[in-house]
Coordinates of C-alpha atoms and ligand atoms in Angstrom, one line a residue:
X2 CA 101.0 85.9 118.1
X3 CA 104.1 88.1 118.0
X4 CA 105.3 87.2 121.4
X5 CA 104.6 84.7 124.2
X6 CA 103.7 87.2 126.9
X7 CA 105.7 86.4 130.0
X8 CA 106.3 87.8 133.5
X9 CA 109.3 87.5 135.8
X10 CA 108.3 85.9 139.1
X11 CA 110.8 85.7 141.9
X12 CA 109.4 82.5 143.4
X13 CA 107.4 81.9 146.6
X14 CA 108.8 85.0 148.2
X15 CA 107.6 87.3 145.5
X16 CA 105.0 89.7 146.7
X17 CA 103.1 89.1 143.4
X18 CA 101.3 85.8 143.3
X19 CA 100.9 83.5 140.4
X20 CA 97.2 84.1 140.3
X21 CA 97.9 87.9 139.9
X22 CA 100.3 87.1 137.0
X23 CA 97.4 85.1 135.5
X24 CA 95.2 88.1 135.8
X25 CA 97.8 90.3 134.1
X26 CA 97.3 88.0 131.1
X27 CA 100.8 86.5 130.9
X28 CA 101.2 82.8 130.3
X29 CA 105.0 82.4 130.4
X30 CA 106.8 82.4 133.7
X31 CA 110.3 83.7 133.9
X32 CA 111.8 82.3 137.0
X33 CA 115.0 81.2 138.8
X34 CA 115.9 79.0 141.8
X35 CA 117.2 82.0 143.8
X36 CA 117.5 79.8 146.9
X37 CA 120.4 77.8 145.4
X38 CA 123.8 79.5 145.9
X39 CA 125.6 80.6 142.8
X40 CA 127.8 77.8 141.6
X41 CA 125.7 75.0 143.1
X42 CA 123.8 72.4 141.0
X43 CA 120.1 72.9 140.1
X44 CA 118.9 69.3 140.6
X45 CA 116.0 67.8 138.7
X46 CA 114.1 67.5 142.0
X47 CA 114.4 71.2 142.8
X48 CA 113.5 72.2 139.2
X49 CA 110.5 69.9 139.2
X50 CA 109.3 71.1 142.5
X51 CA 109.3 74.7 141.1
X52 CA 107.5 73.5 138.0
X53 CA 104.8 71.8 140.1
X54 CA 104.3 75.0 142.1
X55 CA 104.0 77.1 138.9
X56 CA 101.6 74.7 137.3
X57 CA 99.6 73.8 140.5
X58 CA 96.5 75.7 139.6
X59 CA 96.7 75.1 135.9
X60 CA 93.7 72.7 135.7
X61 CA 91.4 75.4 137.0
X62 CA 92.4 78.4 135.0
X63 CA 94.7 79.9 132.3
X64 CA 97.8 77.7 132.2
X65 CA 101.1 79.1 133.3
X66 CA 104.4 77.5 132.3
X67 CA 108.0 78.1 133.3
X68 CA 109.4 79.0 129.9
X69 CA 112.6 80.9 130.7
X70 CA 115.2 80.8 133.4
X71 CA 116.4 84.2 134.5
X72 CA 119.0 83.7 135.6
X73 CA 121.2 80.7 135.8
X74 CA 124.0 82.8 137.4
X75 CA 127.6 82.3 136.4
X76 CA 130.0 82.0 139.4
X77 CA 132.6 84.8 139.8
X78 CA 135.4 82.3 139.6
X79 CA 134.3 81.5 136.1
X80 CA 134.2 85.1 135.2
X81 CA 137.7 85.6 136.7
X82 CA 139.1 82.4 135.2
X83 CA 140.2 80.9 138.5
X84 CA 141.6 77.4 138.8
X85 CA 138.4 75.8 139.9
X86 CA 136.5 77.1 136.9
X87 CA 136.3 73.7 135.0
X88 CA 134.6 72.1 138.0
X89 CA 132.1 75.0 138.2
X90 CA 131.5 74.9 134.4
X91 CA 130.7 71.2 134.7
X92 CA 128.1 71.9 137.4
X93 CA 126.6 74.6 135.2
X94 CA 126.4 72.2 132.3
X95 CA 124.7 69.6 134.5
X96 CA 122.2 72.3 135.5
X97 CA 121.5 72.9 131.8
X98 CA 120.9 69.1 131.3
X99 CA 118.6 69.0 134.3
X100 CA 116.6 72.0 133.1
X101 CA 116.3 70.4 129.6
X102 CA 115.1 67.2 131.2
X103 CA 112.3 69.1 132.9
X104 CA 111.4 70.9 129.6
X105 CA 112.8 74.4 130.4
X106 CA 114.8 75.3 127.4
X107 CA 115.7 79.1 127.4
X108 CA 118.3 80.3 129.8
X109 CA 119.1 83.9 130.4
X110 CA 122.4 84.7 132.2
X111 CA 124.9 87.5 132.2
X112 CA 128.6 88.0 132.4
X113 CA 128.8 91.2 134.3
X114 CA 131.6 91.2 136.9
X115 CA 130.6 91.6 140.6
X116 CA 127.4 93.5 140.0
X117 CA 124.3 93.0 137.9
X118 CA 122.4 96.0 136.7
X119 CA 123.1 99.3 138.4
X120 CA 121.2 102.5 139.0
X121 CA 122.1 105.5 141.1
X122 CA 118.5 106.1 142.2
X123 CA 115.9 103.3 142.3
X124 CA 113.1 105.7 143.3
X125 CA 113.4 108.7 141.1
X126 CA 110.2 110.7 141.3
X127 CA 108.7 111.5 137.9
X128 CA 106.6 114.7 137.3
X129 CA 103.4 112.6 137.6
X130 CA 104.3 111.3 141.0
X131 CA 105.2 107.7 140.1
X132 CA 108.8 106.6 140.5
X133 CA 111.3 105.2 138.0
X134 CA 114.8 103.7 138.0
X135 CA 117.4 106.3 137.2
X136 CA 121.2 106.5 136.5
X137 CA 123.3 109.6 136.7
X138 CA 127.0 109.2 135.8
X139 CA 128.1 111.9 138.3
X140 CA 126.3 110.2 141.1
X141 CA 128.3 107.0 140.3
X142 CA 131.5 109.1 140.7
X143 CA 130.2 110.6 143.9
X144 CA 129.6 107.1 145.3
X145 CA 132.9 105.8 144.2
X146 CA 134.9 108.8 145.5
X147 CA 133.1 109.7 148.7
X148 CA 131.1 106.7 149.9
X149 CA 133.1 103.6 148.6
X150 CA 136.4 105.6 148.7
X151 CA 137.9 103.2 146.2
X152 CA 141.7 103.9 146.2
X153 CA 141.9 103.8 142.4
X154 CA 138.7 105.7 141.8
X155 CA 140.2 108.9 140.4
X156 CA 141.9 106.9 137.6
X157 CA 138.5 105.8 136.2
X158 CA 137.2 109.3 135.4
X159 CA 138.4 112.4 133.7
X160 CA 139.3 115.5 135.7
X161 CA 136.3 117.6 134.4
X162 CA 133.8 115.0 135.5
X163 CA 135.5 114.7 138.9
X164 CA 135.2 118.4 139.3
X165 CA 131.5 118.4 138.3
X166 CA 130.9 115.5 140.8
X167 CA 132.6 117.5 143.6
X168 CA 130.3 120.4 142.9
X169 CA 127.2 118.2 142.8
X170 CA 128.3 116.4 146.0
X171 CA 128.6 119.7 147.8
X172 CA 124.8 120.1 147.5
X173 CA 124.0 116.6 148.6
X174 CA 121.8 116.1 151.7
X175 CA 122.1 113.1 154.1
X176 CA 119.0 111.8 152.5
X177 CA 120.6 112.0 149.0
X178 CA 123.6 110.1 150.3
X179 CA 121.6 107.3 151.8
X180 CA 119.4 106.9 148.8
X181 CA 122.5 106.7 146.5
X182 CA 124.1 104.2 148.8
X183 CA 120.9 102.1 149.1
X184 CA 120.4 102.2 145.3
X185 CA 123.9 101.1 144.4
X186 CA 124.2 98.5 147.1
X187 CA 120.7 97.2 146.2
X188 CA 120.2 93.5 146.5
X189 CA 120.8 91.9 143.3
X190 CA 117.6 90.8 141.8
X191 CA 116.3 87.9 143.8
X192 CA 119.0 88.2 146.4
X193 CA 117.7 89.3 149.8
X194 CA 121.0 90.1 151.4
X195 CA 122.4 92.8 149.2
X196 CA 125.9 94.2 149.1
X197 CA 127.9 95.9 151.7
X198 CA 130.6 98.4 151.0
X199 CA 133.1 95.8 152.2
X200 CA 131.8 93.1 149.9
X201 CA 131.7 95.4 147.0
X202 CA 135.4 96.5 147.6
X203 CA 136.5 92.9 147.8
X204 CA 134.6 92.0 144.6
X205 CA 136.2 94.9 142.8
X206 CA 139.7 94.0 144.0
X207 CA 139.4 90.6 142.6
X208 CA 139.3 92.2 139.1
X209 CA 142.4 94.3 139.6
X210 CA 144.3 92.2 137.0
X211 CA 141.5 91.4 134.7
X212 CA 141.0 93.7 131.8
X213 CA 138.4 93.6 129.0
X214 CA 140.5 91.2 126.9
X215 CA 140.9 88.8 129.8
X216 CA 137.2 88.9 130.7
X217 CA 136.3 88.3 127.1
X218 CA 138.6 85.4 126.9
X219 CA 137.0 84.0 130.1
X220 CA 133.6 84.4 128.6
X221 CA 134.6 82.5 125.4
X222 CA 136.2 79.8 127.5
X223 CA 132.9 79.4 129.3
X224 CA 130.9 79.4 126.1
X225 CA 133.1 76.9 124.3
X226 CA 132.3 74.4 127.0
X227 CA 128.7 75.3 127.8
X228 CA 127.2 75.8 124.3
X229 CA 127.9 72.3 123.0
X230 CA 126.0 70.9 125.9
X231 CA 123.1 73.4 125.4
X232 CA 123.0 72.5 121.7
X233 CA 122.9 68.8 122.4
X234 CA 120.0 69.4 124.9
X235 CA 118.2 71.8 122.6
X236 CA 118.6 74.6 125.1
X237 CA 118.9 78.2 124.0
X238 CA 121.4 80.3 126.0
X239 CA 120.5 84.0 126.0
X240 CA 123.2 86.3 127.3
X241 CA 121.9 89.5 128.9
X242 CA 123.6 92.7 127.9
X243 CA 125.5 94.7 130.5
X244 CA 123.4 97.3 132.2
X245 CA 124.4 100.0 131.7
X246 CA 126.5 98.9 128.8
X247 CA 129.7 100.5 129.9
X248 CA 132.4 100.0 132.5
X249 CA 131.4 100.9 136.1
X250 CA 133.9 101.2 139.0
X251 CA 136.7 100.5 136.6
X252 CA 135.4 97.0 136.0
X253 CA 135.6 95.5 132.6
X254 CA 132.3 94.9 130.8
X255 CA 132.2 93.1 127.4
X256 CA 128.6 92.6 126.4
X257 CA 127.4 96.1 125.6
X258 CA 127.6 96.8 121.9
X259 CA 127.2 95.4 118.4
X260 CA 130.9 94.6 118.1
X261 CA 130.9 92.9 121.5
X262 CA 128.1 90.7 120.4
X263 CA 129.6 90.0 117.0
X264 CA 132.8 88.8 118.7
X265 CA 130.9 86.5 121.1
X266 CA 128.8 85.0 118.3
X267 CA 131.6 84.6 115.9
X268 CA 133.8 82.9 118.5
X269 CA 131.2 80.3 119.3
X270 CA 128.9 80.3 116.2
X271 CA 126.3 77.7 117.2
X272 CA 122.9 79.4 117.3
X273 CA 122.3 78.1 120.8
X274 CA 124.8 80.8 121.7
X275 CA 122.2 83.6 121.7
X276 CA 121.0 86.8 123.2
X277 CA 118.4 88.3 125.5
X278 CA 117.5 91.3 123.4
X279 CA 117.0 93.9 126.2
X280 CA 116.0 97.2 124.6
X281 CA 116.5 99.0 127.9
X282 CA 120.1 97.9 128.6
X283 CA 121.3 98.2 125.0
X284 CA 119.3 101.4 124.4
X285 CA 121.0 103.2 127.3
X286 CA 124.0 103.7 125.0
X287 CA 123.3 106.1 122.2
X288 CA 125.6 104.4 119.8
X289 CA 123.6 101.2 120.0
X290 CA 121.1 101.1 117.1
X291 CA 118.3 98.9 118.5
X292 CA 116.8 98.3 115.0
X293 CA 120.1 97.2 113.5
X294 CA 120.9 95.0 116.4
X295 CA 117.5 93.3 116.1
X296 CA 117.9 92.6 112.4
X297 CA 121.5 91.6 112.7
X298 CA 121.0 89.1 115.5
X299 CA 117.5 87.9 114.7
X300 CA 118.5 84.3 114.6
X301 CA 120.2 84.5 118.0
X302 CA 117.5 86.3 119.9
X303 CA 115.9 83.7 122.2
X304 CA 114.3 86.1 124.8
X305 CA 113.1 89.6 124.7
X306 CA 113.0 92.3 127.4
X307 CA 111.0 95.4 126.3
X308 CA 111.4 98.7 128.1
X309 CA 112.6 102.2 127.0
X310 CA 115.3 104.4 128.5
X311 CA 115.2 108.1 128.0
X312 CA 118.7 109.6 127.8
X313 CA 119.2 113.2 129.0
X314 CA 121.8 115.7 127.8
X315 CA 123.7 115.5 131.0
X316 CA 124.5 111.8 130.4
X317 CA 121.9 110.6 132.8
X318 CA 119.0 108.3 131.8
X319 CA 115.7 107.1 133.4
X320 CA 113.3 104.4 132.5
X321 CA 110.5 106.1 130.6
X322 CA 107.0 104.8 129.9
X323 CA 107.3 101.7 127.7
X324 CA 106.0 103.5 124.6
X325 CA 108.0 106.7 125.2
X326 CA 111.8 107.3 125.6
X327 CA 114.5 106.5 123.1
X328 CA 113.8 102.9 122.3
X329 CA 111.1 103.3 119.7
X330 CA 109.3 100.2 120.8
X331 CA 106.4 100.6 118.3
X332 CA 108.8 100.3 115.4
X333 CA 110.7 97.5 116.9
X334 CA 107.5 95.5 117.5
X335 CA 106.6 96.0 113.8
X336 CA 109.9 94.3 113.0
X337 CA 109.1 91.6 115.6
X338 CA 105.9 91.0 113.7
X339 CA 107.9 90.1 110.6
X340 CA 110.2 88.0 112.7
X341 CA 107.4 86.1 114.3
X342 CA 106.1 85.3 110.8
X343 CA 109.5 84.0 109.7
X344 CA 109.7 81.9 112.9
X345 CA 106.3 80.4 112.4
X346 CA 107.3 79.3 108.9
X347 CA 110.4 77.6 110.4
X348 CA 108.1 75.8 112.9
X349 CA 109.5 77.8 115.8
X350 CA 107.3 79.0 118.7
X351 CA 106.7 82.7 119.5
X352 CA 109.6 84.5 121.3
X353 CA 109.1 84.9 125.0
X354 CA 108.9 88.5 125.9
X355 CA 108.5 90.2 129.2
X356 CA 107.7 93.8 130.0
X357 CA 110.9 94.8 131.6
X358 CA 110.7 96.9 134.7
X359 CA 107.8 99.3 135.4
X360 CA 107.2 102.4 137.3
X361 CA 106.1 102.3 140.9
X362 CA 102.7 103.9 140.9
X363 CA 99.2 104.1 142.4
X364 CA 98.6 101.6 145.2
X365 CA 102.0 100.1 144.7
X366 CA 103.9 103.3 145.8
X367 CA 104.0 102.2 149.4
X368 CA 104.7 98.6 148.8
X369 CA 108.0 96.7 148.9
X370 CA 109.1 95.3 145.6
X371 CA 112.3 94.4 143.9
X372 CA 113.1 97.7 142.2
X373 CA 111.5 97.8 138.8
X374 CA 109.4 94.8 139.5
X375 CA 106.1 96.3 140.8
X376 CA 102.8 94.8 139.8
X377 CA 100.9 97.8 138.5
X378 CA 103.8 99.4 136.6
X379 CA 104.6 96.1 134.8
X380 CA 100.9 95.4 134.2
X381 CA 100.7 98.8 132.5
X382 CA 103.8 98.1 130.4
X383 CA 102.5 94.7 129.4
X384 CA 99.1 96.1 128.5
X385 CA 100.6 98.8 126.4
X386 CA 102.9 96.4 124.6
X387 CA 100.0 94.0 124.0
X388 CA 98.0 96.9 122.6
X389 CA 100.8 97.7 120.1
X390 CA 101.3 94.1 119.2
X391 CA 97.7 93.5 118.5
X392 CA 97.2 96.8 116.6
X393 CA 100.2 95.9 114.4
X394 CA 98.9 92.4 113.8
X395 CA 95.5 93.6 112.9
X396 CA 96.7 96.3 110.5
X397 CA 99.2 94.1 108.8
X398 CA 96.7 91.3 108.3
X399 CA 94.1 93.7 107.0
X400 CA 96.7 95.3 104.7
X401 CA 98.0 92.0 103.4
X402 CA 94.6 90.5 102.7
Ligands
LIG7 C1 117.2 93.5 135.5 C2 117.4 92.3 134.8 C3 118.8 91.7 134.9 C4 118.9 90.3 134.4 C5 120.2 89.7 134.5 C6 120.3 88.4 133.7 O1 116.1 93.9 135.8 O2 117.1 92.4 133.4 O3 119.1 91.7 136.3 O4 118.0 89.5 135.0 O5 121.2 90.5 134.2 O6 121.3 87.6 134.1

């Protein structure tokens, strides 16, 4: 088995039920306690209650197990290095201990300031009628200049791009504007409230004096305290790359490239300081070599997100079918086959992998999902990835025997 097939479930409010996930063939549940405010403790009772819910029907059918936390969110005050950070870090450490006590030992988190992933259109229609997540750099500038009206906005872009954005904006309809606004202010995954322009402005202002070096130092400060606890508890921390892996709205972002990752892992070398290998986020930047990253950080990859972005000449990208686009997932899964053999020899379990995002299609087109997290699109992604993994396994075993 190359991967432990897993599926992100948003909890009791997710329109997709556990029994549907079972039908999709996944066995690992990727979950978070979204009801607990960022910064508050995840108690053993709350964690256990969620485990009981996930495992409730296990006696009657294919067992499901909560195998990865996505995410245990990091409080903004930790990212900003505020005075109360030690207190918040201690709570974070206690949540790690509690998760370990309940047997959940892989934790995905990110260190993106203010926002999580960002797209300028969460419903980009593809030629075949399904919709995908899409990012256009000029639309981000349009949002920044004409909708958010951030005072410092012009300093973040070069004059040529500002001119192009002006031109593009002159053809925008009201509908284009509201879709752009809705897409950017989209609720963070699992968050039902979403952002307002005001909230976003305040969030951005808090980073006025925090540059990349400072943010990086704050990340290392956090890791120096959290990783020893994780190591002691046998918990693998898996940082999620920035998505997209570059600065947005002038915010610093420090988890987007090979050198960013090298810095993070050499500053805190324990192997529990690891990575969520997200081919979609890392692959959005053309200078990221997904194959090299996989081989370089093999020992640190604790969780895998598979999807493929397709970069266009104008700097935009969209999320392609899983086996198309720029990621080259077939070749990467071939490497994962070798990795899984090495892991097996070391007595390690298969890496948890989830099909990341999916197109909205067929009967799902009119339904309400978290963007990227539809049932049929992800089912299709998972089925395609499973097909590749089993073909590779079959061929390799035949060839080697
Ligand atoms: C997007 C997800 C991210 C991820 C967080 C992890 O679909 O991959 O939102 O969950 O960044 O903290």
